[in-house]
Amino acid sequence: MSRASPRIDWSPVKIVSAVGARPQFVKLAPIAEAAAAAGVEHVIVHTGQHYDPMLSDVFFDDLHIPAPDVHLGVGSGSHGVQTGAMLAALDGVFDAEQPDWVLVYGDTNSTVAAALSAVKLHIPVAHLEAGLRSFNRRMPEEHNRVLTDHAADLLLAPTDVAAEHLAAEGLASRTVVVGDVMTDVLFKVRDEVAARISPLVAQLGVMPGEHYVATIHRAENTDDPNRLAQITDALAELDRPVILLAHPRLVAKAASNGISLTRGALLAHPPLAYPDLVAALLSCGGVVTDSGGLQKEAFLLRVPCTTLRTETEWVETVQLGWNVLPQQIADIAPAVARPRPAATDAAPYGDGQAATRVLEELLARVDA
Ligand code: UD1
């Protein structure tokens, strides 16, 4: 790898994308498209971290992502078991493929496993969505981000704030700001579904603008039964229907602790495919979530968001007034019912062309 002149003929360049969890499939979509447009060989490796069709297959189908070339079928397990199984399997895949780049996405166990495997095989590794920090070391995603950033050769930061974090950790020379690839795919899908009726409005009879969309899946909210009971109590008492798009982790934890996800204002619903989610966001009156991606998607669609976490990586959404983080359970209802924030045309997440920039940066660093 070097910063030598780019090759004239890109066809021999090979990039391996390693993915495994729902948000990574969304990020993969614009990269797969940009890779095809650039004429590079793009090999998709799916670790199998997410295996439910609604968390995996529907994203490949709806976002027109080519089927994975390799599927490791790793599945669930404790962090060590899951990450270790991926590591063991990825060594052989990367060694056989010998790509110019391994591209890893976001902050899941699949991300850190792929980065570690690639760096130990001396295969250049690039981290997409580098530099995000919550500074909360209790979050598994925070370890995954920090370890991946320090292992990777190229840090593709989505924002200036992310680049500042990397600089503070001594990683400025490996960093380039490319924008946010989730913005690429969101804008495209938003335009495609603009005329579509929200599946929640169609199926559940809730009124456009008069209901909330909620998701809860993070370990810090689901794994402590008291915390989960308090959060669901607060949502059940909100002033409008709350459609809870329930991740399998949430369903399992609620069931094992006798917590109902359909009571009061709260109504559990299976997770949505991505275009349906975007259509649902466009019709709802507000979002309540602990997802990183959904906070940003809400902001980009100008839907007020309330985030059930003590901190966020997407600080711009808070600074611009579109995201509020209630620090106590009692603060949730007033936060959700707050007046609509002031309009803004700020674009901290880029122009929807980040994936093209990612390809340019990768190709510019492949030897002729
Ligand atoms: C993972 C990521 C998180 C990301 C989230 C998006 C890590 C550490 N966390 O969290 O950053 O925001 O994906 O959804 O990588 N399960 C199923 N079916 C599946 C997948 C999981 O039932 O298809 C169950 C598992 O049995 C497990 C639980 O959900 O009990 C958690 O799954 P896991 O992949 O470990 O983490 P997520 O909570 O999904």
Short mmCIF file of C-alpha atoms and ligand atoms in Angstrom, two decimals:
data_model
loop_
_atom_site.label_atom_id
_atom_site.label_comp_id
_atom_site.label_asym_id
_atom_site.label_seq_id
_atom_site.Cartn_x
_atom_site.Cartn_y
_atom_site.Cartn_z
CA MET A 1 0.00 0.00 0.00
CA SER A 2 1.24 3.47 -0.75
CA ARG A 3 0.10 6.85 -1.91
CA ALA A 4 1.47 6.15 -5.40
CA SER A 5 -0.36 7.33 -8.51
CA PRO A 6 -3.66 5.58 -8.97
CA ARG A 7 -3.85 2.71 -11.43
CA ILE A 8 -5.37 3.56 -14.81
CA ASP A 9 -7.22 0.23 -15.03
CA TRP A 10 -9.08 -0.44 -11.78
CA SER A 11 -10.34 -3.87 -12.64
CA PRO A 12 -7.68 -5.84 -10.76
CA VAL A 13 -8.34 -3.94 -7.51
CA LYS A 14 -10.10 -6.14 -4.98
CA ILE A 15 -11.96 -4.88 -1.92
CA VAL A 16 -13.44 -7.20 0.67
CA SER A 17 -16.33 -5.77 2.72
CA ALA A 18 -16.83 -7.56 6.04
CA VAL A 19 -20.32 -7.12 7.51
CA GLY A 20 -22.59 -8.98 9.89
CA ALA A 21 -25.21 -6.82 11.62
CA ARG A 22 -28.21 -4.83 10.46
CA PRO A 23 -26.71 -1.30 10.38
CA GLN A 24 -23.75 -2.60 8.40
CA PHE A 25 -25.99 -3.84 5.61
CA VAL A 26 -27.39 -0.31 5.24
CA LYS A 27 -23.86 1.12 5.01
CA LEU A 28 -22.83 -1.61 2.59
CA ALA A 29 -25.54 -0.68 0.06
CA PRO A 30 -24.00 2.58 -1.22
CA ILE A 31 -20.49 1.11 -1.04
CA ALA A 32 -21.52 -1.88 -3.19
CA GLU A 33 -23.03 0.52 -5.70
CA ALA A 34 -19.96 2.78 -5.75
CA ALA A 35 -17.65 -0.24 -6.06
CA ALA A 36 -19.63 -1.50 -9.04
CA ALA A 37 -19.50 1.97 -10.63
CA ALA A 38 -15.73 2.11 -10.13
CA GLY A 39 -15.32 -1.35 -11.67
CA VAL A 40 -13.47 -2.86 -8.72
CA GLU A 41 -13.88 -6.46 -7.62
CA HIS A 42 -16.00 -6.29 -4.47
CA VAL A 43 -16.24 -9.40 -2.32
CA ILE A 44 -18.89 -9.38 0.42
CA VAL A 45 -18.26 -11.46 3.53
CA HIS A 46 -21.22 -11.86 5.95
CA THR A 47 -20.18 -13.09 9.39
CA GLY A 48 -23.70 -14.24 10.26
CA GLN A 49 -23.88 -12.14 13.46
CA HIS A 50 -27.45 -11.23 12.47
CA TYR A 51 -29.31 -14.17 10.95
CA ASP A 52 -33.02 -13.34 11.35
CA PRO A 53 -34.38 -12.57 7.86
CA MET A 54 -35.82 -9.25 9.10
CA LEU A 55 -32.38 -8.21 10.39
CA SER A 56 -30.43 -9.43 7.38
CA ASP A 57 -31.93 -10.82 4.14
CA VAL A 58 -34.51 -8.07 3.65
CA PHE A 59 -31.74 -5.47 3.59
CA PHE A 60 -29.89 -7.27 0.81
CA ASP A 61 -33.12 -7.64 -1.17
CA ASP A 62 -34.57 -4.15 -0.68
CA LEU A 63 -31.30 -2.24 -1.05
CA HIS A 64 -30.23 -4.31 -4.08
CA ILE A 65 -27.02 -5.49 -2.45
CA PRO A 66 -25.41 -8.47 -4.19
CA ALA A 67 -25.74 -11.66 -2.12
CA PRO A 68 -22.75 -12.31 0.14
CA ASP A 69 -19.92 -14.17 -1.58
CA VAL A 70 -19.02 -15.82 1.72
CA HIS A 71 -21.36 -16.45 4.67
CA LEU A 72 -19.70 -17.57 7.87
CA GLY A 73 -22.88 -18.40 9.80
CA VAL A 74 -21.35 -17.50 13.14
CA GLY A 75 -24.62 -16.58 14.92
CA SER A 76 -25.12 -15.55 18.53
CA GLY A 77 -22.92 -16.06 21.57
CA SER A 78 -21.18 -14.13 24.32
CA HIS A 79 -18.93 -11.35 23.03
CA GLY A 80 -15.81 -13.49 23.27
CA VAL A 81 -17.37 -16.57 21.73
CA GLN A 82 -19.01 -14.63 18.90
CA THR A 83 -15.97 -12.46 18.13
CA GLY A 84 -13.57 -15.39 18.44
CA ALA A 85 -15.59 -17.54 16.05
CA MET A 86 -15.52 -14.72 13.49
CA LEU A 87 -11.78 -14.22 13.89
CA ALA A 88 -11.05 -17.90 13.36
CA ALA A 89 -13.20 -18.04 10.24
CA LEU A 90 -12.09 -14.72 8.71
CA ASP A 91 -8.37 -15.58 8.70
CA GLY A 92 -8.92 -18.24 6.05
CA VAL A 93 -11.21 -16.04 3.96
CA PHE A 94 -8.91 -13.02 3.87
CA ASP A 95 -5.85 -15.18 3.28
CA ALA A 96 -7.53 -16.82 0.29
CA GLU A 97 -8.87 -13.57 -1.14
CA GLN A 98 -5.70 -11.45 -0.66
CA PRO A 99 -7.59 -8.19 -1.29
CA ASP A 100 -6.06 -4.74 -1.73
CA TRP A 101 -8.30 -3.58 1.13
CA VAL A 102 -10.50 -5.07 3.79
CA LEU A 103 -13.26 -2.56 4.54
CA VAL A 104 -14.92 -2.79 7.97
CA TYR A 105 -18.04 -0.93 9.02
CA GLY A 106 -19.18 0.75 12.23
CA ASP A 107 -18.76 -0.71 15.69
CA THR A 108 -20.07 -4.23 16.05
CA ASN A 109 -18.30 -7.44 17.02
CA SER A 110 -18.07 -8.20 13.28
CA THR A 111 -16.13 -4.94 12.80
CA VAL A 112 -13.44 -5.60 15.38
CA ALA A 113 -13.06 -9.25 14.37
CA ALA A 114 -12.48 -8.36 10.71
CA ALA A 115 -10.08 -5.53 11.54
CA LEU A 116 -8.00 -7.73 13.80
CA SER A 117 -7.88 -10.62 11.36
CA ALA A 118 -6.87 -8.37 8.45
CA VAL A 119 -4.20 -6.40 10.28
CA LYS A 120 -2.53 -9.57 11.52
CA LEU A 121 -2.43 -10.90 7.95
CA HIS A 122 -0.81 -7.60 6.83
CA ILE A 123 -3.77 -6.84 4.60
CA PRO A 124 -4.58 -3.09 4.52
CA VAL A 125 -7.73 -2.38 6.50
CA ALA A 126 -9.97 0.68 6.24
CA HIS A 127 -12.56 1.59 8.86
CA LEU A 128 -15.74 3.20 7.65
CA GLU A 129 -17.42 5.39 10.28
CA ALA A 130 -14.14 5.87 12.14
CA GLY A 131 -13.71 8.23 15.07
CA LEU A 132 -17.17 8.06 16.64
CA ARG A 133 -16.91 8.07 20.42
CA SER A 134 -19.41 7.90 23.28
CA PHE A 135 -16.60 7.86 25.89
CA ASN A 136 -18.73 5.26 27.71
CA ARG A 137 -16.52 2.25 28.27
CA ARG A 138 -19.49 0.15 29.43
CA MET A 139 -20.72 0.01 25.82
CA PRO A 140 -19.45 -2.95 23.78
CA GLU A 141 -19.57 -0.73 20.70
CA GLU A 142 -17.11 1.75 22.26
CA HIS A 143 -14.41 -0.91 22.71
CA ASN A 144 -15.07 -2.12 19.19
CA ARG A 145 -14.62 1.39 17.75
CA VAL A 146 -11.46 2.24 19.64
CA LEU A 147 -9.78 -1.09 18.94
CA THR A 148 -10.75 -0.97 15.26
CA ASP A 149 -9.54 2.61 14.76
CA HIS A 150 -6.16 1.85 16.30
CA ALA A 151 -5.75 -1.31 14.21
CA ALA A 152 -6.82 0.17 10.87
CA ASP A 153 -4.55 1.71 8.21
CA LEU A 154 -7.13 4.16 6.88
CA LEU A 155 -9.77 5.91 8.99
CA LEU A 156 -12.78 7.08 7.00
CA ALA A 157 -14.43 9.58 9.31
CA PRO A 158 -18.06 10.64 8.76
CA THR A 159 -17.76 14.08 10.41
CA ASP A 160 -15.28 16.71 11.51
CA VAL A 161 -16.02 15.84 15.15
CA ALA A 162 -15.05 12.22 14.49
CA ALA A 163 -11.81 13.39 12.85
CA GLU A 164 -11.05 15.52 15.94
CA HIS A 165 -11.43 12.45 18.17
CA LEU A 166 -9.01 10.53 15.99
CA ALA A 167 -6.51 13.41 16.05
CA ALA A 168 -6.73 13.50 19.85
CA GLU A 169 -5.75 9.82 19.87
CA GLY A 170 -2.73 10.44 17.61
CA LEU A 171 -4.42 9.05 14.48
CA ALA A 172 -4.70 12.22 12.34
CA SER A 173 -2.25 11.01 9.69
CA ARG A 174 -4.45 8.00 8.88
CA THR A 175 -7.71 9.99 8.85
CA VAL A 176 -9.79 11.40 6.04
CA VAL A 177 -13.30 12.90 6.34
CA VAL A 178 -15.58 11.38 3.69
CA GLY A 179 -19.07 12.14 5.06
CA ASP A 180 -21.66 9.66 6.23
CA VAL A 181 -22.64 6.78 3.94
CA MET A 182 -25.94 6.24 5.78
CA THR A 183 -26.92 9.68 4.51
CA ASP A 184 -26.30 8.46 0.94
CA VAL A 185 -28.71 5.57 1.25
CA LEU A 186 -31.27 7.46 3.34
CA PHE A 187 -31.67 10.28 0.82
CA LYS A 188 -32.04 7.80 -2.02
CA VAL A 189 -34.64 5.68 -0.24
CA ARG A 190 -36.48 8.76 1.04
CA ASP A 191 -37.02 9.86 -2.54
CA GLU A 192 -38.15 6.36 -3.55
CA VAL A 193 -40.75 6.03 -0.77
CA ALA A 194 -41.96 9.65 -0.71
CA ALA A 195 -45.36 8.72 -2.15
CA ARG A 196 -45.74 5.53 -0.08
CA ILE A 197 -48.08 5.33 2.88
CA SER A 198 -46.41 4.37 6.17
CA PRO A 199 -46.86 0.64 6.87
CA LEU A 200 -47.71 1.56 10.46
CA VAL A 201 -50.46 3.92 9.35
CA ALA A 202 -51.74 1.30 6.87
CA GLN A 203 -51.61 -1.70 9.22
CA LEU A 204 -52.33 -0.26 12.64
CA GLY A 205 -54.64 2.62 11.84
CA VAL A 206 -52.55 5.17 13.69
CA MET A 207 -52.83 8.74 12.44
CA PRO A 208 -49.98 10.36 10.46
CA GLY A 209 -48.02 12.68 12.77
CA GLU A 210 -50.00 11.48 15.79
CA HIS A 211 -47.87 8.53 16.89
CA TYR A 212 -44.28 7.80 17.85
CA VAL A 213 -41.85 5.18 16.51
CA ALA A 214 -39.60 3.56 19.11
CA THR A 215 -36.71 1.08 19.17
CA ILE A 216 -34.78 -0.28 22.15
CA HIS A 217 -32.07 -2.88 21.76
CA ARG A 218 -28.89 -1.80 23.54
CA ALA A 219 -27.59 -4.06 26.27
CA GLU A 220 -27.58 -1.19 28.79
CA ASN A 221 -31.35 -0.76 28.31
CA THR A 222 -32.48 -4.35 27.77
CA ASP A 223 -30.34 -6.50 30.03
CA ASP A 224 -31.29 -4.98 33.42
CA PRO A 225 -34.93 -6.00 34.02
CA ASN A 226 -35.59 -2.99 36.29
CA ARG A 227 -34.31 -0.56 33.69
CA LEU A 228 -36.29 -2.24 30.93
CA ALA A 229 -39.47 -2.20 33.06
CA GLN A 230 -39.00 1.51 33.83
CA ILE A 231 -38.41 2.43 30.18
CA THR A 232 -41.42 0.46 28.95
CA ASP A 233 -43.58 1.94 31.76
CA ALA A 234 -42.58 5.44 30.63
CA LEU A 235 -43.35 4.66 26.97
CA ALA A 236 -46.70 3.06 27.89
CA GLU A 237 -47.73 6.33 29.56
CA LEU A 238 -46.91 8.66 26.65
CA ASP A 239 -49.61 10.89 25.18
CA ARG A 240 -49.80 9.15 21.79
CA PRO A 241 -49.47 5.58 20.48
CA VAL A 242 -45.86 4.34 20.57
CA ILE A 243 -45.08 1.71 17.94
CA LEU A 244 -42.16 -0.26 19.32
CA LEU A 245 -40.18 -1.95 16.53
CA ALA A 246 -38.92 -4.82 18.62
CA HIS A 247 -35.43 -6.26 18.03
CA PRO A 248 -35.05 -9.98 18.90
CA ARG A 249 -32.82 -9.08 21.87
CA LEU A 250 -35.63 -6.91 23.32
CA VAL A 251 -38.30 -9.54 22.71
CA ALA A 252 -36.20 -12.21 24.42
CA LYS A 253 -35.30 -10.07 27.45
CA ALA A 254 -38.86 -8.79 27.91
CA ALA A 255 -40.32 -12.30 27.70
CA SER A 256 -37.85 -13.78 30.16
CA ASN A 257 -38.60 -11.03 32.68
CA GLY A 258 -42.39 -11.01 32.27
CA ILE A 259 -42.42 -7.50 30.79
CA SER A 260 -45.23 -6.85 28.31
CA LEU A 261 -44.31 -4.78 25.24
CA THR A 262 -47.95 -4.08 24.35
CA ARG A 263 -49.76 -2.12 27.05
CA GLY A 264 -51.04 1.42 27.49
CA ALA A 265 -49.76 3.54 24.60
CA LEU A 266 -47.13 0.92 23.77
CA LEU A 267 -47.64 -1.46 20.86
CA ALA A 268 -44.95 -3.96 19.85
CA HIS A 269 -44.39 -4.55 16.13
CA PRO A 270 -41.77 -6.64 14.28
CA PRO A 271 -38.72 -4.76 12.93
CA LEU A 272 -39.28 -3.06 9.58
CA ALA A 273 -37.44 -3.45 6.31
CA TYR A 274 -35.41 -0.33 5.50
CA PRO A 275 -37.76 1.34 2.96
CA ASP A 276 -40.69 0.68 5.31
CA LEU A 277 -38.74 2.19 8.19
CA VAL A 278 -38.04 5.34 6.19
CA ALA A 279 -41.72 5.58 5.19
CA ALA A 280 -42.69 5.10 8.86
CA LEU A 281 -40.30 7.84 9.98
CA LEU A 282 -41.69 10.26 7.42
CA SER A 283 -45.20 9.81 8.87
CA CYS A 284 -44.52 9.76 12.59
CA GLY A 285 -44.57 12.61 15.10
CA GLY A 286 -41.35 11.66 16.88
CA VAL A 287 -38.78 8.93 17.48
CA VAL A 288 -37.72 7.37 20.79
CA THR A 289 -34.65 5.18 20.42
CA ASP A 290 -31.30 3.97 21.67
CA SER A 291 -30.04 3.24 18.15
CA GLY A 292 -27.19 5.30 16.75
CA GLY A 293 -28.40 5.13 13.17
CA LEU A 294 -32.00 6.02 13.94
CA GLN A 295 -31.00 9.21 15.79
CA LYS A 296 -29.26 10.41 12.67
CA GLU A 297 -31.97 9.22 10.29
CA ALA A 298 -34.56 11.10 12.36
CA PHE A 299 -32.47 14.27 12.16
CA LEU A 300 -31.93 13.92 8.41
CA LEU A 301 -35.69 13.54 7.92
CA ARG A 302 -36.31 16.34 10.45
CA VAL A 303 -38.25 14.19 12.90
CA PRO A 304 -37.71 15.11 16.58
CA CYS A 305 -35.79 12.37 18.39
CA THR A 306 -35.51 11.41 22.05
CA THR A 307 -32.56 9.14 22.76
CA LEU A 308 -32.62 6.77 25.72
CA ARG A 309 -28.91 6.89 26.45
CA THR A 310 -26.64 8.93 28.67
CA GLU A 311 -24.57 10.14 25.72
CA THR A 312 -24.50 10.02 21.93
CA GLU A 313 -21.83 9.77 19.27
CA TRP A 314 -23.94 11.91 16.93
CA VAL A 315 -23.52 15.12 18.92
CA GLU A 316 -24.53 17.33 15.99
CA THR A 317 -28.14 16.11 16.30
CA VAL A 318 -28.22 17.39 19.90
CA GLN A 319 -26.38 20.65 19.16
CA LEU A 320 -28.87 21.45 16.40
CA GLY A 321 -31.80 20.83 18.77
CA TRP A 322 -33.30 17.76 17.08
CA ASN A 323 -32.22 15.18 19.61
CA VAL A 324 -32.70 15.23 23.40
CA LEU A 325 -31.20 12.72 25.85
CA PRO A 326 -33.35 12.51 29.01
CA GLN A 327 -31.01 11.62 31.85
CA GLN A 328 -33.76 10.28 34.16
CA ILE A 329 -36.78 8.09 33.45
CA ALA A 330 -39.05 10.96 34.62
CA ASP A 331 -37.51 13.19 31.93
CA ILE A 332 -38.63 10.94 29.05
CA ALA A 333 -42.26 12.12 28.73
CA PRO A 334 -41.45 15.87 28.76
CA ALA A 335 -38.64 15.32 26.25
CA VAL A 336 -40.90 13.43 23.84
CA ALA A 337 -43.69 16.03 24.17
CA ARG A 338 -41.37 19.03 23.67
CA PRO A 339 -42.19 21.60 20.97
CA ARG A 340 -40.81 20.96 17.50
CA PRO A 341 -37.24 22.29 17.17
CA ALA A 342 -36.29 25.25 15.02
CA ALA A 343 -35.82 24.44 11.33
CA THR A 344 -32.23 24.09 10.16
CA ASP A 345 -30.48 23.50 6.85
CA ALA A 346 -27.26 22.35 8.52
CA ALA A 347 -25.69 19.30 6.85
CA PRO A 348 -23.08 17.91 9.26
CA TYR A 349 -23.35 14.42 7.72
CA GLY A 350 -22.40 15.37 4.19
CA ASP A 351 -24.09 15.61 0.83
CA GLY A 352 -25.13 12.01 0.18
CA GLN A 353 -22.01 11.26 -1.89
CA ALA A 354 -19.82 9.72 0.81
CA ALA A 355 -19.56 6.24 -0.75
CA THR A 356 -18.05 7.62 -3.97
CA ARG A 357 -15.47 9.44 -1.85
CA VAL A 358 -14.70 6.23 0.05
CA LEU A 359 -13.93 4.43 -3.21
CA GLU A 360 -11.73 7.31 -4.39
CA GLU A 361 -9.75 7.23 -1.14
CA LEU A 362 -9.28 3.46 -1.28
CA LEU A 363 -8.23 3.48 -4.93
CA ALA A 364 -5.83 6.37 -4.44
CA ARG A 365 -3.90 4.20 -2.00
CA VAL A 366 -3.51 1.09 -4.15
CA ASP A 367 -0.11 0.59 -5.81
CA ALA A 368 0.01 0.88 -9.56
C1 UD1 B 1 -25.54 -5.56 17.42
C2 UD1 B 1 -24.39 -4.60 17.66
C3 UD1 B 1 -24.94 -3.18 17.88
C4 UD1 B 1 -25.88 -2.78 16.75
C5 UD1 B 1 -26.98 -3.84 16.63
C6 UD1 B 1 -27.96 -3.51 15.53
C7 UD1 B 1 -22.43 -5.60 18.79
C8 UD1 B 1 -21.68 -5.66 20.05
N1 UD1 B 1 -23.62 -4.95 18.83
O1 UD1 B 1 -26.28 -5.61 18.63
O2 UD1 B 1 -23.87 -2.28 17.93
O3 UD1 B 1 -26.46 -1.53 17.05
O4 UD1 B 1 -26.36 -5.09 16.36
O5 UD1 B 1 -29.06 -4.37 15.55
O6 UD1 B 1 -21.99 -6.10 17.80
N2 UD1 B 1 -30.41 -12.18 17.82
C9 UD1 B 1 -31.43 -12.83 17.17
N3 UD1 B 1 -31.43 -12.82 15.81
C10 UD1 B 1 -30.47 -12.22 15.09
C11 UD1 B 1 -29.42 -11.56 15.77
C12 UD1 B 1 -29.41 -11.55 17.13
O7 UD1 B 1 -32.31 -13.40 17.79
O8 UD1 B 1 -30.54 -12.24 13.86
C13 UD1 B 1 -30.38 -12.18 19.27
C14 UD1 B 1 -29.20 -12.97 19.77
O9 UD1 B 1 -29.58 -14.25 20.08
C15 UD1 B 1 -28.73 -12.21 20.97
C16 UD1 B 1 -29.22 -10.81 20.75
O10 UD1 B 1 -30.16 -10.84 19.71
O11 UD1 B 1 -29.32 -12.69 22.14
C17 UD1 B 1 -28.11 -9.84 20.51
O12 UD1 B 1 -27.54 -10.02 19.22
P1 UD1 B 1 -26.05 -9.46 18.88
O13 UD1 B 1 -25.78 -9.60 17.44
O14 UD1 B 1 -25.09 -10.06 19.82
O15 UD1 B 1 -26.12 -7.94 19.25
P2 UD1 B 1 -27.22 -6.85 18.95
O16 UD1 B 1 -27.94 -6.57 20.20
O17 UD1 B 1 -28.04 -7.17 17.75
#
